[in-house]
PDB file of C-alpha atoms and ligand atoms in Angstrom:
ATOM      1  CA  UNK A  22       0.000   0.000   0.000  1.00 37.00           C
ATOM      2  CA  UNK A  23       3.047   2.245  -0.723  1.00 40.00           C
ATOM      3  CA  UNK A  24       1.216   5.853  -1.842  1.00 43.00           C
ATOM      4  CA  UNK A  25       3.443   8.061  -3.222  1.00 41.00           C
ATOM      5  CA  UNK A  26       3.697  11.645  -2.504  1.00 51.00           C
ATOM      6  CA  UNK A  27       6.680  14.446  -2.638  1.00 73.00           C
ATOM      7  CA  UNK A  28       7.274  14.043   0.806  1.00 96.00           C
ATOM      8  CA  UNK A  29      11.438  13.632   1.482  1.00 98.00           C
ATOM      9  CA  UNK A  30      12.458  11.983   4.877  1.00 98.00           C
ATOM     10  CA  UNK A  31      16.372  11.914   5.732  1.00 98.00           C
ATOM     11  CA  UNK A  32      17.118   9.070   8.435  1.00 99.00           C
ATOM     12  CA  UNK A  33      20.534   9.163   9.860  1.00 98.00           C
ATOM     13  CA  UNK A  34      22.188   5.836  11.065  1.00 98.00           C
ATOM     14  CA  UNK A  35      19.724   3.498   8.091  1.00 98.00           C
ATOM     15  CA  UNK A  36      22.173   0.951   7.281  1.00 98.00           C
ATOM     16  CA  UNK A  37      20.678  -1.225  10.054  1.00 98.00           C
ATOM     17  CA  UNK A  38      19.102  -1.539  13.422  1.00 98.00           C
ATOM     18  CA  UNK A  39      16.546   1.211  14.164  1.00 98.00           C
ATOM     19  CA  UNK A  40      17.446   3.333  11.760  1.00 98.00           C
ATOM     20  CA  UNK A  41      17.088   0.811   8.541  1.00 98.00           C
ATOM     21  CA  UNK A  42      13.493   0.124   9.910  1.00 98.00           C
ATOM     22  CA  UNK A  43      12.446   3.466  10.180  1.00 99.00           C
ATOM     23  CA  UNK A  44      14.024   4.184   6.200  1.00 98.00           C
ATOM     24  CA  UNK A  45      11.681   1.425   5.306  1.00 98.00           C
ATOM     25  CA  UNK A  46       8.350   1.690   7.093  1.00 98.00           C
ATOM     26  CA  UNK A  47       9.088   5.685   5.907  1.00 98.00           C
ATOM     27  CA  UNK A  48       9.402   4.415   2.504  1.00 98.00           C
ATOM     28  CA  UNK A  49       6.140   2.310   2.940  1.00 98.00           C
ATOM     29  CA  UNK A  50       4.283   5.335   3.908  1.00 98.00           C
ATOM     30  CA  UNK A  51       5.057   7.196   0.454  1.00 97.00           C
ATOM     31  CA  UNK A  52       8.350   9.303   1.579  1.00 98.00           C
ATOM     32  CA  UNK A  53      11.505   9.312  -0.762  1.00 98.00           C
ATOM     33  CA  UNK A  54      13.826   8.600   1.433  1.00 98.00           C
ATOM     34  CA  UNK A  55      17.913   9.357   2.319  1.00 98.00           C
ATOM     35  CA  UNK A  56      19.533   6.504   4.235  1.00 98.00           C
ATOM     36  CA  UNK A  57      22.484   7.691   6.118  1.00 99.00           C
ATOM     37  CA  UNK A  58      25.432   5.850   7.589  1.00 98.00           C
ATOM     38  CA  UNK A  59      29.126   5.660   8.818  1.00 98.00           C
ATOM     39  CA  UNK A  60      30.722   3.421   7.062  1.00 98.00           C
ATOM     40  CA  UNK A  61      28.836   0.127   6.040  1.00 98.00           C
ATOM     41  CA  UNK A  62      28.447   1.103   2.638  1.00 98.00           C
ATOM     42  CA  UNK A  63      27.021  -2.303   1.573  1.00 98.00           C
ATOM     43  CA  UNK A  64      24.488  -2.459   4.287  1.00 98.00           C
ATOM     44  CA  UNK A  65      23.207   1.165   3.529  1.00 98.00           C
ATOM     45  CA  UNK A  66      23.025  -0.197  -0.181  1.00 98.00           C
ATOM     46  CA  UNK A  67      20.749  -2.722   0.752  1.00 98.00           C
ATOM     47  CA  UNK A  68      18.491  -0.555   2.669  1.00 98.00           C
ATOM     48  CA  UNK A  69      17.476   1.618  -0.857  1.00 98.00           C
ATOM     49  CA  UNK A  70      17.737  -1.480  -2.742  1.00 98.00           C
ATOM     50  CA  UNK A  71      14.650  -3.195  -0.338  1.00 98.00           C
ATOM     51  CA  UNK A  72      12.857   0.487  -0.579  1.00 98.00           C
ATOM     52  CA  UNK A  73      13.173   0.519  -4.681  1.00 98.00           C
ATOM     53  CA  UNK A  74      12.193  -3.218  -4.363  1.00 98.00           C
ATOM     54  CA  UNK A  75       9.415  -1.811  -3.149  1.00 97.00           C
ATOM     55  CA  UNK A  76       8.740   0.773  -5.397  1.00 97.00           C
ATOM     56  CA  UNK A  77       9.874   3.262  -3.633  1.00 98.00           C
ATOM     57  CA  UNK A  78      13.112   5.962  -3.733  1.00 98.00           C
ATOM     58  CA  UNK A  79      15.844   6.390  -1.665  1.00 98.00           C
ATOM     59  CA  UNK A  80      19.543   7.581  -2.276  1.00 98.00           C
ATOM     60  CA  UNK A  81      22.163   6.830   0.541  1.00 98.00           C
ATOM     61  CA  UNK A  82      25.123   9.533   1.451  1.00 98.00           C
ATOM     62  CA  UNK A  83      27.635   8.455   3.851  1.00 98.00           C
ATOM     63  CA  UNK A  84      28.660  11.295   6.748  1.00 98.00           C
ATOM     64  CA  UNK A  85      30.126  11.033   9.904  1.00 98.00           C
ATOM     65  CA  UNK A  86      26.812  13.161  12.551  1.00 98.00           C
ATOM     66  CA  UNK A  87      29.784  14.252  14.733  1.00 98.00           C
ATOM     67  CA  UNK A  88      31.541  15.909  11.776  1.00 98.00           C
ATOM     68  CA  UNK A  89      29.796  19.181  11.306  1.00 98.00           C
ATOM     69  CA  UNK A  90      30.824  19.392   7.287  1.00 98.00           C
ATOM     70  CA  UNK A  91      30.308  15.791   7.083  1.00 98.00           C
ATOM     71  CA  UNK A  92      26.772  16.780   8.363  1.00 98.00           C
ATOM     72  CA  UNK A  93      26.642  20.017   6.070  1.00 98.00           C
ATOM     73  CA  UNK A  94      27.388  17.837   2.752  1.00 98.00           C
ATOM     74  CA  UNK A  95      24.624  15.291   4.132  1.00 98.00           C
ATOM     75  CA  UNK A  96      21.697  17.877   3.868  1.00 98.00           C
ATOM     76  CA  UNK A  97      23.305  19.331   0.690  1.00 98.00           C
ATOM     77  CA  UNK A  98      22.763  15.494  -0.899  1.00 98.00           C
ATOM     78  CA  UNK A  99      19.647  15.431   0.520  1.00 98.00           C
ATOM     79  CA  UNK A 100      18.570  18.226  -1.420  1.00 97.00           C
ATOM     80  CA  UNK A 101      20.298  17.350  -4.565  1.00 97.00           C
ATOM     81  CA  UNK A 102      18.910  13.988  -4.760  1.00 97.00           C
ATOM     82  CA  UNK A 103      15.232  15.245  -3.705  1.00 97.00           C
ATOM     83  CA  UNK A 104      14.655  19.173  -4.018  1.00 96.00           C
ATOM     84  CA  UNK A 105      13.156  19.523  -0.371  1.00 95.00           C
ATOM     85  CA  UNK A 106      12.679  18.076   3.283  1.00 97.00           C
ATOM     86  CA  UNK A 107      10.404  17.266   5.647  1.00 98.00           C
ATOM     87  CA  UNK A 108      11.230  15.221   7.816  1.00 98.00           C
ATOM     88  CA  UNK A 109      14.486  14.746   9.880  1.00 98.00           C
ATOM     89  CA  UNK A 110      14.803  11.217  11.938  1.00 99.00           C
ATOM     90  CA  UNK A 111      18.301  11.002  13.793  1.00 98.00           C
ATOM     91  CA  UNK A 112      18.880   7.444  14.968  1.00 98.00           C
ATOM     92  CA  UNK A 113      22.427   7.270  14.539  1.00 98.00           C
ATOM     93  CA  UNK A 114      24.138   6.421  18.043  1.00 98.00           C
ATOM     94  CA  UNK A 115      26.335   4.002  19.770  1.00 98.00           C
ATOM     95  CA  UNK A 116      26.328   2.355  23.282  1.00 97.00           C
ATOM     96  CA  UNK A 117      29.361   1.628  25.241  1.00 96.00           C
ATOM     97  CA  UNK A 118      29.018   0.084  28.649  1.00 96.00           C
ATOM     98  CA  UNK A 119      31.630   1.322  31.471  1.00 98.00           C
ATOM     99  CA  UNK A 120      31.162   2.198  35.109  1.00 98.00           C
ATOM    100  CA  UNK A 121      31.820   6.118  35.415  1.00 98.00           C
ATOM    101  CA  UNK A 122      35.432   5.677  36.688  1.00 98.00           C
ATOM    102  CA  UNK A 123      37.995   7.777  34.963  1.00 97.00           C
ATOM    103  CA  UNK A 124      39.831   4.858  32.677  1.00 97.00           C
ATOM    104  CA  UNK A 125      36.513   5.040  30.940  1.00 98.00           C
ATOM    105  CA  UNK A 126      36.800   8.402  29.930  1.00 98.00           C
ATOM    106  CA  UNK A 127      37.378   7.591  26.067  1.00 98.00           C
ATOM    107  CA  UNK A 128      34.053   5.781  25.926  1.00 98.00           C
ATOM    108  CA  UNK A 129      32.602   8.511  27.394  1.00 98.00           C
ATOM    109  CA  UNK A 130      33.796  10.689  24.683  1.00 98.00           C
ATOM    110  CA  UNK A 131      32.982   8.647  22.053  1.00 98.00           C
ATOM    111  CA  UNK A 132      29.661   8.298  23.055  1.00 98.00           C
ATOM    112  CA  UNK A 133      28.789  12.268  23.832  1.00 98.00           C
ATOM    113  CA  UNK A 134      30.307  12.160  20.614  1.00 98.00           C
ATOM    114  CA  UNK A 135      28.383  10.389  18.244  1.00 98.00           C
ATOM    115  CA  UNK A 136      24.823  10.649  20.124  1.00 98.00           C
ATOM    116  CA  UNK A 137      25.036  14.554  21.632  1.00 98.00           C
ATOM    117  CA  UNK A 138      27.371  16.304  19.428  1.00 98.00           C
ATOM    118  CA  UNK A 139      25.880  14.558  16.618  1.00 98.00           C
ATOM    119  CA  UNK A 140      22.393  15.263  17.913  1.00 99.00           C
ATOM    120  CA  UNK A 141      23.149  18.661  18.189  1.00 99.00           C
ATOM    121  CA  UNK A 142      24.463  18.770  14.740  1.00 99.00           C
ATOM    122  CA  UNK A 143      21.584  16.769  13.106  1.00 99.00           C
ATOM    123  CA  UNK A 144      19.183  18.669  14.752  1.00 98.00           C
ATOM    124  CA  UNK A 145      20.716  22.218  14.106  1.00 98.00           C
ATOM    125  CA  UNK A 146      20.976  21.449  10.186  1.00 98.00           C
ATOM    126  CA  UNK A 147      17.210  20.369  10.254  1.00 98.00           C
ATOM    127  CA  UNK A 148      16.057  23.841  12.238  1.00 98.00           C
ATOM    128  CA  UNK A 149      17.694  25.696   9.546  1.00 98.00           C
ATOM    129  CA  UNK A 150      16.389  24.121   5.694  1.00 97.00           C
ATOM    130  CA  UNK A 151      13.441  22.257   6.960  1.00 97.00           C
ATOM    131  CA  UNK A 152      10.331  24.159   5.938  1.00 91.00           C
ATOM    132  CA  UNK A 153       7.328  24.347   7.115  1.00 95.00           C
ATOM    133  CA  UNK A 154       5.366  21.805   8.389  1.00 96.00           C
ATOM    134  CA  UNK A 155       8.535  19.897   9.084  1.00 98.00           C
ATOM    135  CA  UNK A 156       8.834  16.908  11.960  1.00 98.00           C
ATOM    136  CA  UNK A 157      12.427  16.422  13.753  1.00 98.00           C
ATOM    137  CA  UNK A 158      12.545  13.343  14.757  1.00 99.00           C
ATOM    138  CA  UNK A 159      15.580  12.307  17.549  1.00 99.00           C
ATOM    139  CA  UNK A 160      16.104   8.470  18.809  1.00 98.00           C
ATOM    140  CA  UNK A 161      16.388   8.783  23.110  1.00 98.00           C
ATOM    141  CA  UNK A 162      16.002   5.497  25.231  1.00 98.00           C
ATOM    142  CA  UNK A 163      13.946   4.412  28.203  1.00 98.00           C
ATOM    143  CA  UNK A 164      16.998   3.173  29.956  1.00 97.00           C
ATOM    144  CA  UNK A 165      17.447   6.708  30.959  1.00 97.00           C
ATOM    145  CA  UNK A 166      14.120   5.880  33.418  1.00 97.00           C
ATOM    146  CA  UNK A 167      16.040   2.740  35.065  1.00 95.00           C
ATOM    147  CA  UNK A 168      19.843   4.395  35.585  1.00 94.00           C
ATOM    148  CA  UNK A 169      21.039   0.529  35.154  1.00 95.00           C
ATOM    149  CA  UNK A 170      24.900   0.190  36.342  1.00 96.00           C
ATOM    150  CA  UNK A 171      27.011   0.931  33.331  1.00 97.00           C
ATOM    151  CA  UNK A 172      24.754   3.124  31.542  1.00 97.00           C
ATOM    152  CA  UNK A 173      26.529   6.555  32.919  1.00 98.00           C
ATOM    153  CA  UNK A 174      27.816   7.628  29.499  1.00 98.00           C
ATOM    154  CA  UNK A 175      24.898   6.747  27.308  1.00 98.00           C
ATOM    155  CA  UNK A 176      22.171   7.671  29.641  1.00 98.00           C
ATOM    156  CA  UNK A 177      24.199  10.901  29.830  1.00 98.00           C
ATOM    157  CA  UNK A 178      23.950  11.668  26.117  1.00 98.00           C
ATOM    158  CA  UNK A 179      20.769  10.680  25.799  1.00 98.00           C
ATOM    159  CA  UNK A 180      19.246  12.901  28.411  1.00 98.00           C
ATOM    160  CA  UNK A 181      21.551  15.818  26.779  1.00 98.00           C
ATOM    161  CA  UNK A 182      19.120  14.319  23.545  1.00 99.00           C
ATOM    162  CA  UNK A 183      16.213  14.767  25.207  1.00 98.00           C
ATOM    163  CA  UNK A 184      16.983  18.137  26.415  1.00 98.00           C
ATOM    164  CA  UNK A 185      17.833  19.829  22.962  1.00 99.00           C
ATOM    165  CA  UNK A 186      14.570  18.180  21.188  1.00 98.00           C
ATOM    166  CA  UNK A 187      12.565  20.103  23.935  1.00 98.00           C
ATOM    167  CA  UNK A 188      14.770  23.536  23.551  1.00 98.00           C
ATOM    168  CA  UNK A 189      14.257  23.522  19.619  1.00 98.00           C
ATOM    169  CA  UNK A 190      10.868  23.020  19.682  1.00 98.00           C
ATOM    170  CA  UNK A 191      10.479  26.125  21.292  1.00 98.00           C
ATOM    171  CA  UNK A 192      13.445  27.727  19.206  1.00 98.00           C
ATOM    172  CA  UNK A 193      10.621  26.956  16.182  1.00 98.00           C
ATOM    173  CA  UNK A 194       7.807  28.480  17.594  1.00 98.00           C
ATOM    174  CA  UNK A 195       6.168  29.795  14.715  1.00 97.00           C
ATOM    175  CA  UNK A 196       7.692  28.199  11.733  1.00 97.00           C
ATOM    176  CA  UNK A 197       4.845  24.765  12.431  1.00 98.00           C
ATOM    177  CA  UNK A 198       8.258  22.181  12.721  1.00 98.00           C
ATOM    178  CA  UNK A 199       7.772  19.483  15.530  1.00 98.00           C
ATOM    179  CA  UNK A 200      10.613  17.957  17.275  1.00 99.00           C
ATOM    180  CA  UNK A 201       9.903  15.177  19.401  1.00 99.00           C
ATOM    181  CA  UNK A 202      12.204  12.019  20.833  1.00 99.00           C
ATOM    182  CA  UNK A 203      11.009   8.813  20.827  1.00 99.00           C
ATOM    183  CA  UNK A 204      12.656   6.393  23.639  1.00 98.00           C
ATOM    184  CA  UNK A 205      12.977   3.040  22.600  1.00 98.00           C
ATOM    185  CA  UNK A 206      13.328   0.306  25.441  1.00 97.00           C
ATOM    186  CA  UNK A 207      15.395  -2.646  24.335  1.00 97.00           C
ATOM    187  CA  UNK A 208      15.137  -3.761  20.966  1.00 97.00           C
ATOM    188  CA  UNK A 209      16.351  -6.115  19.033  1.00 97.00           C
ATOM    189  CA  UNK A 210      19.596  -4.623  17.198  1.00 97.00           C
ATOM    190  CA  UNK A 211      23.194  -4.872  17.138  1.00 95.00           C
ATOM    191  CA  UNK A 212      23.800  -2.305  19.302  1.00 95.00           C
ATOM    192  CA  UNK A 213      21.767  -4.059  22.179  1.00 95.00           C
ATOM    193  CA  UNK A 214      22.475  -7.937  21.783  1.00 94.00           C
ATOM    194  CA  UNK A 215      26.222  -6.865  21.115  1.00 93.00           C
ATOM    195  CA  UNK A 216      28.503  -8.065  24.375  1.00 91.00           C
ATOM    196  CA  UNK A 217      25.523  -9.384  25.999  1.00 94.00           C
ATOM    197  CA  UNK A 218      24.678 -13.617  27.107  1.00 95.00           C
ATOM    198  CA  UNK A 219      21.494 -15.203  26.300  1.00 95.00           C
ATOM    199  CA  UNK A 220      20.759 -14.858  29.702  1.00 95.00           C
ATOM    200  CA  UNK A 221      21.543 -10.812  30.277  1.00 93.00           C
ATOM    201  CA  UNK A 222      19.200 -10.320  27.050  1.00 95.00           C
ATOM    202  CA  UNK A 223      16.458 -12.818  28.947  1.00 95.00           C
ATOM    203  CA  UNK A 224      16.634 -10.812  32.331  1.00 94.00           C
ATOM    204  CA  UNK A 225      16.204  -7.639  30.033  1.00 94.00           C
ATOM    205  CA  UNK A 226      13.323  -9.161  28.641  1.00 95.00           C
ATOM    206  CA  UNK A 227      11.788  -9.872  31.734  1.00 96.00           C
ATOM    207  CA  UNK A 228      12.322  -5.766  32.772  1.00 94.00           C
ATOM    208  CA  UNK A 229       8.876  -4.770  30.868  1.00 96.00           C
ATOM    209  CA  UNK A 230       5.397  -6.528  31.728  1.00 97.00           C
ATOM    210  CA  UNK A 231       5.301  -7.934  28.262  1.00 98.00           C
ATOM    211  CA  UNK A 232       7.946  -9.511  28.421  1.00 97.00           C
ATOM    212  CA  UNK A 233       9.824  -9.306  25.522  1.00 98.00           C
ATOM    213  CA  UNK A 234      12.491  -7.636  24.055  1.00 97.00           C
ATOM    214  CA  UNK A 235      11.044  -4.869  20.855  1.00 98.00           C
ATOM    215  CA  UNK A 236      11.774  -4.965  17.171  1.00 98.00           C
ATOM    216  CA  UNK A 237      12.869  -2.149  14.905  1.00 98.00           C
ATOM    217  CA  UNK A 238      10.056  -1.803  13.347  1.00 98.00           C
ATOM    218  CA  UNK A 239       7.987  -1.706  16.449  1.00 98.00           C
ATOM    219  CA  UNK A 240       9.693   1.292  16.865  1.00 98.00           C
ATOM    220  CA  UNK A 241       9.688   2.568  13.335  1.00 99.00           C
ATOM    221  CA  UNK A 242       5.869   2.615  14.138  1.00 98.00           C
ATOM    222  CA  UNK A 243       5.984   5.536  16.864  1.00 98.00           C
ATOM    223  CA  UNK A 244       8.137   7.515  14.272  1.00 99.00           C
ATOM    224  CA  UNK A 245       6.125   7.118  11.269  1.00 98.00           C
ATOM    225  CA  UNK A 246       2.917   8.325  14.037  1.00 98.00           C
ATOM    226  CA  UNK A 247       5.194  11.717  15.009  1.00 98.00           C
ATOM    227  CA  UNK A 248       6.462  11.852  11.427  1.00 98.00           C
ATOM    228  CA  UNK A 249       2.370  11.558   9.688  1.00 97.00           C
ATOM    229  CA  UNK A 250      -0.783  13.591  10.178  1.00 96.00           C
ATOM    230  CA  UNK A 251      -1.829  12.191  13.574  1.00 97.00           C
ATOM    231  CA  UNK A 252       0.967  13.150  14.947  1.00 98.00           C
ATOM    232  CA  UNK A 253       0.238  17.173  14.061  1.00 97.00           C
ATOM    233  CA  UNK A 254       0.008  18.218  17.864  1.00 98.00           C
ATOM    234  CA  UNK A 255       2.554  16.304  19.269  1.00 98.00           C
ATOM    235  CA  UNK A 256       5.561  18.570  19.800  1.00 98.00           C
ATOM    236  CA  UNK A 257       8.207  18.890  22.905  1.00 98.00           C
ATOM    237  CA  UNK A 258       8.002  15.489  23.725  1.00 98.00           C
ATOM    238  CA  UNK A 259       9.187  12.137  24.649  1.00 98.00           C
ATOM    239  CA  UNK A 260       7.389   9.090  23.843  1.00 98.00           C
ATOM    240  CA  UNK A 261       8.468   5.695  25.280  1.00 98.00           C
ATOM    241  CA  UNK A 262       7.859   2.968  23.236  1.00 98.00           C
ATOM    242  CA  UNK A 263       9.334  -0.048  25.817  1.00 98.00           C
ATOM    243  CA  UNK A 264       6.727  -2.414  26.011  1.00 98.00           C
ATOM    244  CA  UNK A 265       5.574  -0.702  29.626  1.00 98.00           C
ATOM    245  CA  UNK A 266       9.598  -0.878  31.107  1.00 96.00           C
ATOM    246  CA  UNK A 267       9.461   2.221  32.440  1.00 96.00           C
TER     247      UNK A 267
HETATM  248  P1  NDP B  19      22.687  -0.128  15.518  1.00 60.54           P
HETATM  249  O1  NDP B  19      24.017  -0.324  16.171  1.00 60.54           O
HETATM  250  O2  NDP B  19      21.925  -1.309  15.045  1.00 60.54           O
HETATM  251  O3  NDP B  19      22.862   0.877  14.275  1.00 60.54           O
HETATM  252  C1  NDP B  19      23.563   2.059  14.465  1.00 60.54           C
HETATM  253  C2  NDP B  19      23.459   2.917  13.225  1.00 60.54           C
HETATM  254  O4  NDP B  19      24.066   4.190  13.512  1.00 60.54           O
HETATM  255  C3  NDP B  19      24.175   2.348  12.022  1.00 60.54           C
HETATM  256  O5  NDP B  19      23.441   2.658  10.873  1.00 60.54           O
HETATM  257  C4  NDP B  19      25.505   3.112  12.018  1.00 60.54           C
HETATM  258  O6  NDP B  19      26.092   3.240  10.723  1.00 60.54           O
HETATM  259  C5  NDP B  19      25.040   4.474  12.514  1.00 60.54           C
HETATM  260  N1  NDP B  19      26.109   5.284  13.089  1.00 60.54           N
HETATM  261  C6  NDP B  19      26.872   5.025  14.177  1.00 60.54           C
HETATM  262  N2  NDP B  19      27.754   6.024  14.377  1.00 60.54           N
HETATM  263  C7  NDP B  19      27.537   6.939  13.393  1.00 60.54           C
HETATM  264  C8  NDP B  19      28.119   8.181  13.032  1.00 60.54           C
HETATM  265  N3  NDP B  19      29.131   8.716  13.744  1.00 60.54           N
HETATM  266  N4  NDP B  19      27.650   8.841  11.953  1.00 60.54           N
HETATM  267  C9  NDP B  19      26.624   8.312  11.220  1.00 60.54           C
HETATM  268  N5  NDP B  19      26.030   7.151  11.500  1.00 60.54           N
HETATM  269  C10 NDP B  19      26.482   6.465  12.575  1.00 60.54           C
HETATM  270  O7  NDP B  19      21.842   0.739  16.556  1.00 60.54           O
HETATM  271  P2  NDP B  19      20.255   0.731  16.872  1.00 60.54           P
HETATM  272  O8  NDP B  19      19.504   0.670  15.604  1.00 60.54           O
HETATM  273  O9  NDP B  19      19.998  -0.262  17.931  1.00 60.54           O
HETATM  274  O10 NDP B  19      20.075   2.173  17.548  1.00 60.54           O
HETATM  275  C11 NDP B  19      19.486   3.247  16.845  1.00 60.54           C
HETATM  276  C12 NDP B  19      19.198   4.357  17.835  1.00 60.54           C
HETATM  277  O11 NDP B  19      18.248   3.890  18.795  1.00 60.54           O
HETATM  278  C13 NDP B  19      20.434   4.797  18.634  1.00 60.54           C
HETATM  279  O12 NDP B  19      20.400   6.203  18.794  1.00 60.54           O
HETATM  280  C14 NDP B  19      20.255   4.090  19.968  1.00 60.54           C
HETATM  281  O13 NDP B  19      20.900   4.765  21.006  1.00 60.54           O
HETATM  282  C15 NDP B  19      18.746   4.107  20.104  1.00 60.54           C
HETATM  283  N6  NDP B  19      18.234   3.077  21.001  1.00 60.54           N
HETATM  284  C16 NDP B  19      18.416   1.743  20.744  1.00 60.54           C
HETATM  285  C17 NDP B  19      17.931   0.788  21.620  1.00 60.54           C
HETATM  286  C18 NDP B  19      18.125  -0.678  21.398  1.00 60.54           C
HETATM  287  O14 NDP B  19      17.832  -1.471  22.313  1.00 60.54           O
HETATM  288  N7  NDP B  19      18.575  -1.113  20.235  1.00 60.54           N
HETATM  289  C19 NDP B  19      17.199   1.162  22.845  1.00 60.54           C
HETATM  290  C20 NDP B  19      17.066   2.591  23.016  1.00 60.54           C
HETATM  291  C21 NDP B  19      17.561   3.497  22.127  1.00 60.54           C
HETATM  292  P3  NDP B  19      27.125   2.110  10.152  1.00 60.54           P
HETATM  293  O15 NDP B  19      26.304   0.874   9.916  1.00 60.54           O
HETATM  294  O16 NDP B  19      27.660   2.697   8.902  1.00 60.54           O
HETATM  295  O17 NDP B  19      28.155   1.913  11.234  1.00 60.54           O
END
């Protein structure tokens, strides 16, 4: 039931995981789409080939979100390869685990990083060329509600997240742009089974009264809701999509 319509969607961090899900439910819903990534060039590849598959359109540009040109050429692309924008999703991030001792102090750098500074950047390129109308879209996470052991750096960037989505909404007051975050709890990806036993990922499980871990494109549904018509009013927030965790 693809319907096609001139709407443009850039989704940072779409060669897999979250992000890819999101490119392709975005896809489904009629947007032309840019997949952005790192550096798995093969993986972003096969994100536009299963949205032209589809019938759908999507180019991908590589750029680094904590490189500010890097993030400069990626909404210059964007605009070459579809002539407008309306809707900014930044899911690009990493999680390291380390206690908040001081020998962790490069994780905790590489972390602020890639999911603040790049935040910051994503979302500052999107306030600037998105017109009106637009939806900013920014990836938190519901761990921030449980302050697990570990967490200090990434709980730390993502509440920085959180903070700058609620700022810039009110930094757009008047132009009609929402910026919401939605907070996924765990969910099935690299970045969350990476490092951890069968067992870890079954105790996590076990953490929301479902009782299950989420998929992507569980997710990808609470995005597509803030990035469509019903989700008009919604601006300023956070919405948890965990499965009831926190
Ligand atoms: P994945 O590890 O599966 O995918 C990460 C994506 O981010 C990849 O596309 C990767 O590109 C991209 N990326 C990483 N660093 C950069 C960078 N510097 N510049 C551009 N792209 C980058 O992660 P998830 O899909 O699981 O996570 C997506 C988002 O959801 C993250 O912000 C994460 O914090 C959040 N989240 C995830 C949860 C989970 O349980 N999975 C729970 C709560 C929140 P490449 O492939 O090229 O490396």
């Amino acid at each position: 039931m693809t319907q096609h319509t001139a709407k443009t969607a850039l989704v940072t961090g779409a060669s897999r995981g979250i992000g890819k899900a999101i490119a392709l439910r975005l896809a489904a819903d009629g947007y032309a789409i840019v997949v952005n990534y790192a550096g798995n060039h093969e993986l972003a590849q096969e994100t536009v080939a299963d949205i032209t598959r589809n019938g759908g359109n999507a180019v991908a540009i590589q750029g680094d979100v904590t490189e500010p040109t890097a993030v400069t050429t990626l909404f210059d692309g964007a605009y070459d390869a579809f002539g407008s924008l309306d809707v900014v999703v930044h899911s690009a991030g990493i999680m390291a685990l380390v206690p908040i001792k001081e020998d962790s102090l490069d994780a905790f750098d590489r972390t602020i990083a890639t999911n603040l500074r790049g935040a910051f950047l994503i979302l500052s390129q999107a306030a600037a060329r998105l017109q009106e109308g637009g939806r900013i879209i920014a990836l938190s996470s519901s761990v921030i509600g449980k302050s697990f052991p570990n967490y200090g750096p990434y709980i730390a960037s993502k509440a920085g997240v959180e903070g700058l989505v609620r700022v810039l909404a009110n930094e757009l007051r008047g132009r009609s742009i929402t910026v919401n975050a939605v907070a996924p709890g765990p969910t099935e990806t690299e970045l969350f089974m990476q490092g951890k036993s069968d067992e870890m990922v079954a105790q996590l499980a076990q953490a929301a009264p479902l009782e299950r871990i989420g998929q992507p494109d569980e997710i990808a549904s609470a995005v597509a809701f803030l990035a469509g018509p019903d989700g008009a009013w919604v601006n300023g927030q956070v919405l948890r999509v965990n499965g009831g965790m926190v």
